[in-house]
GROMACS .gro file of C-alpha atoms in nm:
model
  492
    1MET     CA    1  -7.679   4.224   2.324
    2ILE     CA    2  -8.013   4.241   2.505
    3TYR     CA    3  -7.836   4.315   2.834
    4GLN     CA    4  -7.656   4.612   2.681
    5VAL     CA    5  -7.987   4.746   2.550
    6ILE     CA    6  -8.139   4.722   2.899
    7ASN     CA    7  -7.836   4.906   3.037
    8GLY     CA    8  -7.873   5.171   2.769
    9LEU     CA    9  -8.240   5.230   2.853
   10ILE     CA   10  -8.157   5.255   3.225
   11GLN     CA   11  -7.869   5.494   3.155
   12LYS     CA   12  -8.100   5.716   2.947
   13ALA     CA   13  -8.357   5.720   3.228
   14ILE     CA   14  -8.089   5.832   3.474
   15GLU     CA   15  -7.971   6.106   3.237
   16THR     CA   16  -8.323   6.243   3.190
   17GLY     CA   17  -8.401   6.231   3.562
   18LEU     CA   18  -8.670   5.966   3.526
   19ILE     CA   19  -8.495   5.758   3.793
   20GLU     CA   20  -8.202   5.801   4.032
   21LYS     CA   21  -7.882   5.603   3.985
   22THR     CA   22  -7.959   5.411   4.302
   23ASP     CA   23  -8.275   5.276   4.135
   24HIS     CA   24  -8.094   5.097   3.855
   25ILE     CA   25  -8.080   4.745   4.009
   26TYR     CA   26  -8.449   4.751   4.100
   27VAL     CA   27  -8.548   4.872   3.753
   28ARG     CA   28  -8.321   4.619   3.584
   29ASN     CA   29  -8.479   4.332   3.778
   30GLN     CA   30  -8.828   4.444   3.687
   31ILE     CA   31  -8.740   4.456   3.317
   32MET     CA   32  -8.570   4.118   3.339
   33HIS     CA   33  -8.893   3.969   3.473
   34LEU     CA   34  -9.093   4.113   3.182
   35LEU     CA   35  -8.842   3.970   2.933
   36GLN     CA   36  -8.820   3.634   3.116
   37LEU     CA   37  -8.449   3.674   3.188
   38GLU     CA   38  -8.338   3.484   3.497
   39SER     CA   39  -7.990   3.629   3.530
   40PHE     CA   40  -7.783   3.927   3.423
   41PRO     CA   41  -7.415   3.860   3.336
   42GLU     CA   42  -7.161   4.060   3.538
   43SER     CA   43  -6.971   4.114   3.214
   44ALA     CA   44  -7.266   4.300   3.059
   45GLU     CA   45  -7.162   4.645   3.182
   46ALA     CA   46  -7.161   4.821   2.845
   47ALA     CA   47  -7.465   5.019   2.741
   48VAL     CA   48  -7.605   5.061   2.391
   49ASP     CA   49  -7.632   5.429   2.310
   50GLY     CA   50  -7.956   5.565   2.165
   51GLU     CA   51  -8.283   5.740   2.236
   52SER     CA   52  -8.526   5.572   2.473
   53PRO     CA   53  -8.797   5.492   2.213
   54ASP     CA   54  -8.539   5.322   1.988
   55LEU     CA   55  -8.399   5.117   2.276
   56LEU     CA   56  -8.750   5.027   2.385
   57ASP     CA   57  -8.829   4.905   2.033
   58LYS     CA   58  -8.524   4.677   2.051
   59LEU     CA   59  -8.652   4.519   2.372
   60VAL     CA   60  -8.997   4.464   2.224
   61ASP     CA   61  -8.842   4.314   1.909
   62TYR     CA   62  -8.641   4.077   2.129
   63ALA     CA   63  -8.960   3.970   2.309
   64THR     CA   64  -9.138   3.888   1.983
   65LYS     CA   65  -8.842   3.696   1.841
   66GLN     CA   66  -8.812   3.496   2.164
   67HIS     CA   67  -9.191   3.429   2.155
   68ILE     CA   68  -9.237   3.599   2.492
   69ILE     CA   69  -9.521   3.788   2.329
   70ASP     CA   70  -9.699   3.751   1.996
   71ASP     CA   71  -9.599   3.983   1.713
   72VAL     CA   72  -9.930   4.166   1.743
   73PHE     CA   73  -9.985   4.539   1.790
   74ASP     CA   74 -10.159   4.535   2.129
   75ASP     CA   75  -9.917   4.281   2.280
   76LYS     CA   76  -9.623   4.500   2.178
   77GLU     CA   77  -9.789   4.816   2.309
   78ILE     CA   78  -9.866   4.650   2.643
   79LEU     CA   79  -9.510   4.525   2.688
   80ALA     CA   80  -9.360   4.862   2.594
   81ALA     CA   81  -9.582   5.044   2.845
   82ASN     CA   82  -9.504   4.787   3.116
   83ILE     CA   83  -9.130   4.824   3.060
   84MET     CA   84  -9.149   5.203   3.085
   85ASN     CA   85  -9.370   5.175   3.393
   86CYS     CA   86  -9.068   5.023   3.570
   87PHE     CA   87  -8.911   5.370   3.553
   88VAL     CA   88  -9.214   5.579   3.656
   89ALA     CA   89  -9.286   5.668   4.019
   90ARG     CA   90  -9.623   5.598   4.180
   91PRO     CA   91  -9.897   5.859   4.130
   92SER     CA   92  -9.871   5.989   4.489
   93VAL     CA   93  -9.500   6.064   4.444
   94ILE     CA   94  -9.551   6.241   4.110
   95ASN     CA   95  -9.839   6.447   4.250
   96ALA     CA   96  -9.629   6.546   4.553
   97VAL     CA   97  -9.338   6.659   4.331
   98PHE     CA   98  -9.582   6.847   4.107
   99GLN     CA   99  -9.733   7.033   4.404
  100GLU     CA  100  -9.391   7.116   4.544
  101LYS     CA  101  -9.287   7.268   4.212
  102TYR     CA  102  -9.626   7.439   4.173
  103ARG     CA  103  -9.568   7.632   4.496
  104LYS     CA  104  -9.263   7.783   4.327
  105SER     CA  105  -9.422   7.832   3.986
  106PRO     CA  106  -9.714   7.679   3.791
  107LYS     CA  107  -9.491   7.678   3.483
  108GLU     CA  108  -9.220   7.483   3.666
  109ALA     CA  109  -9.481   7.225   3.768
  110THR     CA  110  -9.617   7.172   3.416
  111ASP     CA  111  -9.263   7.170   3.271
  112TYR     CA  112  -9.179   6.886   3.509
  113PHE     CA  113  -9.491   6.683   3.428
  114TYR     CA  114  -9.464   6.738   3.051
  115GLN     CA  115  -9.101   6.627   3.049
  116LEU     CA  116  -9.185   6.323   3.263
  117SER     CA  117  -9.466   6.227   3.025
  118LYS     CA  118  -9.223   6.241   2.733
  119ASN     CA  119  -8.938   6.064   2.912
  120SER     CA  120  -9.170   5.781   3.018
  121ASN     CA  121  -9.274   5.738   2.652
  122TYR     CA  122  -9.638   5.803   2.742
  123ILE     CA  123  -9.619   6.089   2.495
  124GLN     CA  124  -9.512   5.907   2.180
  125MET     CA  125  -9.256   6.158   2.050
  126LYS     CA  126  -9.093   5.917   1.805
  127ARG     CA  127  -9.427   5.858   1.635
  128ILE     CA  128  -9.530   6.223   1.655
  129GLU     CA  129  -9.215   6.323   1.466
  130LYS     CA  130  -9.355   6.137   1.163
  131ASN     CA  131  -9.632   6.397   1.128
  132ILE     CA  132  -9.605   6.648   0.846
  133HIS     CA  133  -9.654   6.995   0.991
  134PHE     CA  134  -9.627   7.342   0.839
  135LYS     CA  135  -9.788   7.685   0.851
  136ALA     CA  136  -9.989   7.831   0.564
  137LYS     CA  137 -10.057   8.201   0.513
  138THR     CA  138 -10.424   8.295   0.477
  139GLU     CA  139 -10.635   8.605   0.523
  140TYR     CA  140 -10.699   8.486   0.879
  141GLY     CA  141 -10.331   8.451   0.969
  142ASP     CA  142 -10.088   8.159   0.957
  143LEU     CA  143 -10.294   7.841   0.994
  144ASP     CA  144 -10.130   7.521   1.118
  145ILE     CA  145 -10.154   7.223   0.885
  146THR     CA  146 -10.081   6.873   1.021
  147ILE     CA  147 -10.102   6.549   0.825
  148ASN     CA  148 -10.142   6.294   1.100
  149LEU     CA  149  -9.898   6.005   1.050
  150SER     CA  150  -9.830   5.933   1.416
  151LYS     CA  151 -10.090   5.668   1.496
  152PRO     CA  152  -9.966   5.327   1.376
  153GLU     CA  153 -10.186   5.109   1.160
  154LYS     CA  154 -10.308   4.788   1.318
  155ASP     CA  155 -10.180   4.463   1.171
  156PRO     CA  156 -10.421   4.199   1.032
  157GLU     CA  157 -10.379   3.971   1.334
  158GLN     CA  158 -10.467   4.259   1.566
  159LEU     CA  159 -10.785   4.332   1.369
  160LYS     CA  160 -10.874   3.962   1.371
  161ARG     CA  161 -10.839   3.952   1.750
  162GLU     CA  162 -11.059   4.259   1.793
  163ARG     CA  163 -11.333   4.105   1.576
  164ALA     CA  164 -11.318   3.783   1.779
  165ASN     CA  165 -11.328   3.968   2.111
  166LYS     CA  166 -11.705   4.004   2.146
  167GLN     CA  167 -11.725   3.998   2.525
  168PRO     CA  168 -11.792   4.358   2.635
  169ILE     CA  169 -11.568   4.498   2.908
  170HIS     CA  170 -11.670   4.822   3.077
  171TYR     CA  171 -11.356   4.899   3.272
  172PRO     CA  172 -11.240   5.166   3.231
  173LYS     CA  173 -11.565   5.315   3.104
  174CYS     CA  174 -11.379   5.517   2.839
  175VAL     CA  175 -11.026   5.615   2.741
  176LEU     CA  176 -11.053   5.942   2.938
  177CYS     CA  177 -11.156   5.796   3.273
  178VAL     CA  178 -10.913   5.843   3.561
  179GLU     CA  179 -10.913   5.463   3.597
  180ASN     CA  180 -10.683   5.448   3.293
  181GLU     CA  181 -10.392   5.551   3.516
  182GLY     CA  182 -10.162   5.249   3.527
  183TYR     CA  183 -10.406   5.025   3.335
  184THR     CA  184 -10.220   4.748   3.151
  185GLY     CA  185 -10.448   4.746   2.848
  186ARG     CA  186 -10.606   4.462   2.651
  187THR     CA  187 -10.705   4.368   2.298
  188GLY     CA  188 -10.864   4.674   2.140
  189TYR     CA  189 -10.791   4.899   2.438
  190PRO     CA  190 -10.476   5.112   2.478
  191ALA     CA  191 -10.194   5.025   2.716
  192ARG     CA  192 -10.166   5.282   2.994
  193ALA     CA  193  -9.929   5.121   3.248
  194ASN     CA  194  -9.691   5.421   3.223
  195HIS     CA  195  -9.973   5.678   3.236
  196ARG     CA  196  -9.996   5.928   3.523
  197VAL     CA  197 -10.238   6.212   3.600
  198ILE     CA  198 -10.224   6.516   3.828
  199ASN     CA  199 -10.513   6.597   4.060
  200VAL     CA  200 -10.638   6.953   3.995
  201PRO     CA  201 -10.937   7.042   4.219
  202LEU     CA  202 -11.180   7.280   4.049
  203MET     CA  203 -11.487   7.425   4.218
  204GLU     CA  204 -11.506   7.152   4.485
  205GLU     CA  205 -11.469   6.872   4.228
  206ASN     CA  206 -11.173   6.650   4.145
  207TRP     CA  207 -11.037   6.702   3.796
  208TYR     CA  208 -10.721   6.549   3.654
  209LEU     CA  209 -10.454   6.687   3.424
  210GLN     CA  210 -10.276   6.467   3.173
  211TYR     CA  211 -10.105   6.511   2.839
  212SER     CA  212 -10.227   6.366   2.513
  213PRO     CA  213 -10.015   6.065   2.408
  214TYR     CA  214 -10.021   6.207   2.053
  215VAL     CA  215  -9.971   6.580   2.110
  216TYR     CA  216 -10.076   6.803   1.820
  217TYR     CA  217  -9.914   7.115   1.968
  218ASN     CA  218  -9.684   7.213   2.254
  219GLU     CA  219  -9.798   7.076   2.590
  220HIS     CA  220 -10.126   6.947   2.446
  221SER     CA  221 -10.303   6.863   2.769
  222ILE     CA  222 -10.637   6.713   2.869
  223LEU     CA  223 -10.829   6.806   3.183
  224LEU     CA  224 -11.083   6.538   3.271
  225ALA     CA  225 -11.359   6.509   3.527
  226GLU     CA  226 -11.330   6.238   3.790
  227GLU     CA  227 -11.693   6.146   3.726
  228HIS     CA  228 -11.773   5.973   3.398
  229ARG     CA  229 -12.046   6.204   3.270
  230ASP     CA  230 -12.145   6.363   2.940
  231MET     CA  231 -11.986   6.679   2.805
  232LYS     CA  232 -12.189   6.988   2.893
  233ILE     CA  233 -12.143   7.351   2.798
  234ASP     CA  234 -12.303   7.570   3.066
  235LYS     CA  235 -12.220   7.846   3.312
  236GLN     CA  236 -12.025   7.602   3.530
  237ALA     CA  237 -11.810   7.506   3.233
  238PHE     CA  238 -11.716   7.872   3.181
  239GLU     CA  239 -11.638   7.904   3.552
  240ARG     CA  240 -11.416   7.594   3.543
  241LEU     CA  241 -11.222   7.717   3.242
  242LEU     CA  242 -11.153   8.053   3.405
  243THR     CA  243 -11.068   7.889   3.739
  244PHE     CA  244 -10.815   7.669   3.561
  245ILE     CA  245 -10.661   7.980   3.402
  246ASP     CA  246 -10.626   8.126   3.751
  247LYS     CA  247 -10.425   7.819   3.849
  248PHE     CA  248 -10.225   7.793   3.525
  249PRO     CA  249 -10.213   8.140   3.365
  250HIS     CA  250  -9.948   8.032   3.113
  251TYR     CA  251 -10.192   7.782   2.955
  252PHE     CA  252 -10.502   7.829   2.744
  253ILE     CA  253 -10.792   7.588   2.795
  254GLY     CA  254 -11.100   7.517   2.588
  255SER     CA  255 -11.381   7.271   2.542
  256ASN     CA  256 -11.527   7.090   2.249
  257ALA     CA  257 -11.894   7.160   2.191
  258ASP     CA  258 -12.138   6.922   2.360
  259LEU     CA  259 -12.346   6.818   2.057
  260PRO     CA  260 -12.277   6.563   1.782
  261ILE     CA  261 -12.128   6.684   1.450
  262VAL     CA  262 -11.988   7.005   1.604
  263GLY     CA  263 -11.842   6.829   1.909
  264GLY     CA  264 -11.525   6.627   1.948
  265SER     CA  265 -11.478   6.254   1.915
  266ILE     CA  266 -11.562   6.182   2.281
  267LEU     CA  267 -11.885   6.336   2.413
  268SER     CA  268 -11.941   6.076   2.686
  269HIS     CA  269 -11.678   6.211   2.929
  270ASP     CA  270 -11.665   6.571   3.046
  271HIS     CA  271 -11.320   6.707   2.959
  272TYR     CA  272 -11.129   7.006   2.828
  273GLN     CA  273 -10.810   7.054   2.629
  274GLY     CA  274 -10.534   7.306   2.693
  275GLY     CA  275 -10.167   7.371   2.656
  276ARG     CA  276  -9.902   7.630   2.582
  277TYR     CA  277  -9.933   7.718   2.217
  278ARG     CA  278 -10.022   8.030   2.020
  279PHE     CA  279 -10.280   7.940   1.759
  280ALA     CA  280 -10.370   8.170   1.471
  281MET     CA  281 -10.704   8.233   1.642
  282THR     CA  282 -10.522   8.374   1.946
  283ASP     CA  283 -10.391   8.659   1.728
  284ALA     CA  284 -10.706   8.702   1.516
  285GLU     CA  285 -10.788   9.066   1.450
  286GLU     CA  286 -11.102   9.238   1.570
  287ALA     CA  287 -11.370   9.263   1.301
  288PHE     CA  288 -11.588   9.497   1.506
  289SER     CA  289 -11.675   9.565   1.867
  290PHE     CA  290 -12.015   9.597   2.029
  291LYS     CA  291 -12.165   9.688   2.364
  292LEU     CA  292 -12.320   9.411   2.569
  293ASN     CA  293 -12.605   9.564   2.768
  294ASN     CA  294 -12.602   9.508   3.145
  295HIS     CA  295 -12.243   9.385   3.129
  296ASP     CA  296 -12.049   9.710   3.151
  297ASN     CA  297 -11.737   9.549   3.298
  298VAL     CA  298 -11.693   9.323   2.996
  299THR     CA  299 -11.571   9.423   2.649
  300ALA     CA  300 -11.704   9.232   2.350
  301HIS     CA  301 -11.603   9.210   1.988
  302VAL     CA  302 -11.639   8.979   1.692
  303LEU     CA  303 -11.323   8.829   1.545
  304ASN     CA  304 -11.210   8.830   1.185
  305TRP     CA  305 -11.213   8.452   1.177
  306PRO     CA  306 -11.375   8.194   0.947
  307LEU     CA  307 -11.600   8.069   1.226
  308SER     CA  308 -11.837   8.300   1.413
  309VAL     CA  309 -11.656   8.406   1.730
  310ILE     CA  310 -11.736   8.655   2.006
  311ARG     CA  311 -11.437   8.749   2.221
  312LEU     CA  312 -11.502   8.870   2.575
  313ASN     CA  313 -11.245   9.039   2.799
  314GLY     CA  314 -11.276   9.138   3.162
  315ALA     CA  315 -11.079   9.169   3.483
  316ASP     CA  316 -11.355   9.017   3.695
  317LYS     CA  317 -11.413   8.643   3.654
  318GLU     CA  318 -11.772   8.653   3.785
  319HIS     CA  319 -11.878   8.934   3.550
  320LEU     CA  320 -11.717   8.757   3.254
  321THR     CA  321 -11.893   8.431   3.341
  322GLU     CA  322 -12.230   8.608   3.365
  323ALA     CA  323 -12.178   8.770   3.024
  324ALA     CA  324 -12.074   8.440   2.864
  325ASP     CA  325 -12.373   8.259   3.012
  326HIS     CA  326 -12.608   8.528   2.882
  327ILE     CA  327 -12.471   8.479   2.529
  328LEU     CA  328 -12.499   8.100   2.563
  329GLN     CA  329 -12.861   8.108   2.683
  330VAL     CA  330 -12.969   8.346   2.406
  331TRP     CA  331 -12.780   8.149   2.143
  332LYS     CA  332 -12.926   7.814   2.252
  333ASN     CA  333 -13.274   7.946   2.171
  334TYR     CA  334 -13.184   8.163   1.872
  335SER     CA  335 -13.322   8.099   1.524
  336ASP     CA  336 -13.261   8.299   1.207
  337GLU     CA  337 -13.411   8.155   0.888
  338THR     CA  338 -13.216   8.407   0.679
  339ALA     CA  339 -12.892   8.248   0.805
  340ASP     CA  340 -13.032   7.890   0.798
  341ILE     CA  341 -13.016   7.873   1.178
  342LYS     CA  342 -13.280   7.680   1.372
  343ALA     CA  343 -13.238   7.629   1.745
  344PHE     CA  344 -13.452   7.316   1.766
  345SER     CA  345 -13.602   7.037   1.558
  346GLY     CA  346 -13.887   6.934   1.784
  347ASN     CA  347 -13.714   6.886   2.120
  348THR     CA  348 -13.369   6.828   1.969
  349PRO     CA  349 -13.133   7.122   2.032
  350HIS     CA  350 -12.894   7.242   1.761
  351ASN     CA  351 -12.714   7.545   1.905
  352THR     CA  352 -12.416   7.532   2.138
  353ILE     CA  353 -12.078   7.694   2.191
  354THR     CA  354 -11.710   7.597   2.171
  355PRO     CA  355 -11.543   7.809   2.445
  356ILE     CA  356 -11.172   7.890   2.481
  357ALA     CA  357 -11.022   8.073   2.782
  358ARG     CA  358 -10.683   8.237   2.829
  359MET     CA  359 -10.517   8.512   3.027
  360ARG     CA  360 -10.397   8.810   2.823
  361ASP     CA  361 -10.191   9.079   2.994
  362GLY     CA  362 -10.346   9.000   3.330
  363VAL     CA  363 -10.704   9.013   3.196
  364TYR     CA  364 -10.935   8.716   3.142
  365GLU     CA  365 -11.023   8.640   2.781
  366LEU     CA  366 -11.302   8.407   2.671
  367ASP     CA  367 -11.371   8.319   2.307
  368LEU     CA  368 -11.721   8.190   2.236
  369VAL     CA  369 -11.750   8.010   1.902
  370LEU     CA  370 -12.114   7.981   1.796
  371ARG     CA  371 -12.199   7.633   1.665
  372ASN     CA  372 -12.504   7.469   1.508
  373ASN     CA  373 -12.531   7.099   1.419
  374ARG     CA  374 -12.843   7.095   1.201
  375THR     CA  375 -12.842   6.888   0.882
  376SER     CA  376 -13.034   6.922   0.554
  377GLU     CA  377 -13.087   6.731   0.230
  378GLU     CA  378 -12.824   6.948   0.064
  379HIS     CA  379 -12.580   6.904   0.353
  380PRO     CA  380 -12.661   6.569   0.519
  381MET     CA  381 -12.344   6.576   0.730
  382GLY     CA  382 -12.419   6.924   0.860
  383ILE     CA  383 -12.517   7.267   0.730
  384PHE     CA  384 -12.231   7.421   0.933
  385HIS     CA  385 -11.992   7.132   0.879
  386PRO     CA  386 -11.732   7.091   0.601
  387HIS     CA  387 -11.931   7.078   0.277
  388ALA     CA  388 -11.899   6.814   0.008
  389ASP     CA  389 -11.657   7.021  -0.204
  390VAL     CA  390 -11.389   6.998   0.068
  391HIS     CA  391 -11.446   6.637   0.177
  392HIS     CA  392 -11.151   6.528  -0.037
  393ILE     CA  393 -10.938   6.706   0.226
  394LYS     CA  394 -11.143   6.696   0.546
  395LYS     CA  395 -11.490   6.563   0.624
  396GLU     CA  396 -11.452   6.475   0.993
  397ASN     CA  397 -11.599   6.687   1.275
  398ILE     CA  398 -11.439   7.025   1.332
  399GLY     CA  399 -11.352   7.021   1.700
  400LEU     CA  400 -11.170   7.255   1.934
  401ILE     CA  401 -10.823   7.215   1.781
  402GLU     CA  402 -10.941   7.286   1.426
  403VAL     CA  403 -11.161   7.572   1.547
  404MET     CA  404 -10.847   7.747   1.673
  405GLY     CA  405 -10.674   7.706   1.337
  406LEU     CA  406 -10.488   7.373   1.343
  407ALA     CA  407 -10.588   7.124   1.075
  408VAL     CA  408 -10.557   6.756   1.163
  409LEU     CA  409 -10.569   6.589   0.823
  410PRO     CA  410 -10.582   6.217   0.734
  411PRO     CA  411 -10.262   6.022   0.653
  412ARG     CA  412 -10.380   5.936   0.299
  413LEU     CA  413 -10.299   6.295   0.198
  414LYS     CA  414  -9.923   6.238   0.221
  415ASP     CA  415  -9.916   6.022  -0.094
  416GLU     CA  416 -10.214   6.189  -0.260
  417LEU     CA  417 -10.057   6.536  -0.242
  418ALA     CA  418  -9.731   6.395  -0.378
  419GLU     CA  419  -9.923   6.279  -0.686
  420ILE     CA  420 -10.073   6.627  -0.726
  421ASN     CA  421  -9.720   6.771  -0.708
  422GLU     CA  422  -9.620   6.548  -0.999
  423PHE     CA  423  -9.931   6.659  -1.189
  424LEU     CA  424  -9.841   7.025  -1.139
  425LEU     CA  425  -9.493   6.957  -1.279
  426ASN     CA  426  -9.648   6.790  -1.588
  427LYS     CA  427  -9.501   6.455  -1.489
  428PRO     CA  428  -9.679   6.118  -1.502
  429SER     CA  429  -9.913   6.105  -1.203
  430ASP     CA  430 -10.205   5.916  -1.058
  431VAL     CA  431 -10.421   6.186  -0.901
  432GLU     CA  432 -10.721   6.052  -0.709
  433GLY     CA  433 -11.052   6.124  -0.879
  434TYR     CA  434 -11.179   6.332  -0.588
  435HIS     CA  435 -10.875   6.562  -0.619
  436GLN     CA  436 -10.892   6.604  -0.999
  437GLU     CA  437 -11.095   6.924  -1.008
  438TRP     CA  438 -10.884   7.084  -0.733
  439ALA     CA  439 -10.556   6.983  -0.897
  440GLN     CA  440 -10.668   7.125  -1.232
  441SER     CA  441 -10.775   7.455  -1.075
  442ILE     CA  442 -10.435   7.488  -0.902
  443LYS     CA  443 -10.256   7.431  -1.235
  444GLU     CA  444 -10.471   7.690  -1.409
  445LYS     CA  445 -10.421   7.939  -1.126
  446HIS     CA  446 -10.041   7.913  -1.110
  447GLY     CA  447  -9.951   7.831  -1.469
  448THR     CA  448  -9.615   7.671  -1.544
  449ILE     CA  449  -9.441   7.541  -1.233
  450SER     CA  450  -9.077   7.465  -1.303
  451THR     CA  451  -8.928   7.314  -0.987
  452PRO     CA  452  -9.037   7.053  -0.731
  453SER     CA  453  -8.973   7.302  -0.449
  454ASP     CA  454  -9.209   7.554  -0.613
  455ALA     CA  455  -9.473   7.283  -0.652
  456LYS     CA  456  -9.446   7.186  -0.283
  457LEU     CA  457  -9.471   7.550  -0.175
  458ILE     CA  458  -9.780   7.604  -0.389
  459MET     CA  459  -9.938   7.286  -0.250
  460LYS     CA  460  -9.885   7.408   0.106
  461GLN     CA  461 -10.045   7.743   0.021
  462GLU     CA  462 -10.341   7.580  -0.152
  463LEU     CA  463 -10.393   7.331   0.130
  464GLY     CA  464 -10.405   7.624   0.374
  465LEU     CA  465 -10.667   7.796   0.158
  466LYS     CA  466 -10.869   7.476   0.141
  467PHE     CA  467 -10.859   7.444   0.520
  468SER     CA  468 -10.979   7.807   0.544
  469LYS     CA  469 -11.278   7.702   0.334
  470VAL     CA  470 -11.337   7.404   0.567
  471LEU     CA  471 -11.356   7.645   0.862
  472GLU     CA  472 -11.570   7.899   0.672
  473ASP     CA  473 -11.828   7.626   0.609
  474CYS     CA  474 -11.859   7.591   0.989
  475GLY     CA  475 -11.928   7.960   1.051
  476VAL     CA  476 -12.294   8.021   1.131
  477PHE     CA  477 -12.290   8.385   1.020
  478LYS     CA  478 -12.148   8.434   0.673
  479GLU     CA  479 -12.216   8.809   0.675
  480LYS     CA  480 -12.194   9.091   0.931
  481SER     CA  481 -12.567   9.155   0.899
  482GLY     CA  482 -12.636   8.812   1.048
  483PHE     CA  483 -12.414   8.886   1.347
  484ASP     CA  484 -12.584   9.225   1.386
  485ARG     CA  485 -12.926   9.058   1.412
  486PHE     CA  486 -12.797   8.823   1.682
  487ILE     CA  487 -12.635   9.108   1.876
  488ARG     CA  488 -12.963   9.302   1.873
  489THR     CA  489 -13.130   8.993   2.023
  490LEU     CA  490 -12.856   8.976   2.290
  491ASN     CA  491 -12.927   9.335   2.389
  492LYS     CA  492 -13.305   9.318   2.408
   0.00000   0.00000   0.00000
């Protein structure tokens, strides 16, 4: 049976264009070596039908049952990546194909690389399909809600190994370093044997394009610096984002903020995130426009969005960069006690920006989301961070993806929301204590709910409203008057 599974995986790779038919003997021999098979019967011509991730799981299961590897998470991940690496061309070949397609069309090049990343199982589509995803209508537009079920839980033996592995290893320096390309992995560090990146030079530096292995939206990509250095939001960052848009006008690209609390999960490696997806923030309406003195070639307006966002548009990249840098420099030193904003505590800075760039109708567009990471006794996790009353839904940092209107919520909510559904239908339920007040308020708001489908629909709506509140907590200006004071400072 194992031979037919290998044949099936090879046949699928040929069908998807991952390899040519003439490669099949070479690939088969490589897989045989990994599975400690010394021969391949001539009679084993049949191929098991199925999707590549399912066939791959069968091979990994075989390896554990035959004690080729231990039945431990990292061992299985490493073997799976090594098997798929047998199908993936060397980086130089993939980069050459990408550049050839890019000369025809940037979209054709990214389509090729995205499909390759899925076909090679680097992007874990089978796991991603487990996520619960829906849109929720709010006053800010249709927000995306995702309950993240894609990342597998580690087994007890895996956790035991990680605790016992006390010898520090500093290669690669982090999970974003270019040195992850083709890296086999180890206990506590992800397998990346089937991982490939595309060299994208930006402003006389080497940067590399890859896709996230757990994409949260279409073509969720990561652009990482060759040098392992800290995240930094400055004029050069704005220039890089706009330069990338020049190269790939069908993508947006943005950066997490560069300070704790308001930044992403990895601040130690300079990187951006992009892709081809239309977030609710992309279509956010204009709240009001204003003139930016000394920047006549740039239009500016504030968005009707839960966070505090200035949107700049301009046909000239240099003028737009100058305007964005002016706003950044003023904001970094801006304090407003009325709005609870302090730029510094001693020498510690609090103000920064989450920038997002895109091309709209041939004109550059740059969204500047004003962020502040100060804490207080009332809000020890952050004054402009999700407050305690929404922690039962989301208490983690609000990074770039959430800023644009896509909630990434913890897996516990799948079962917890199901219990609230039962509560709304007046059925026996076990609602978590931290959800009790919320569940009761939903019941009082909607009255008698007669069908499970109605209960689920109401839960989706209410979860969207709760996520809106999460984002509103992160807005530094709760009222237009606060924005007006900042704008006057900009124009001094």
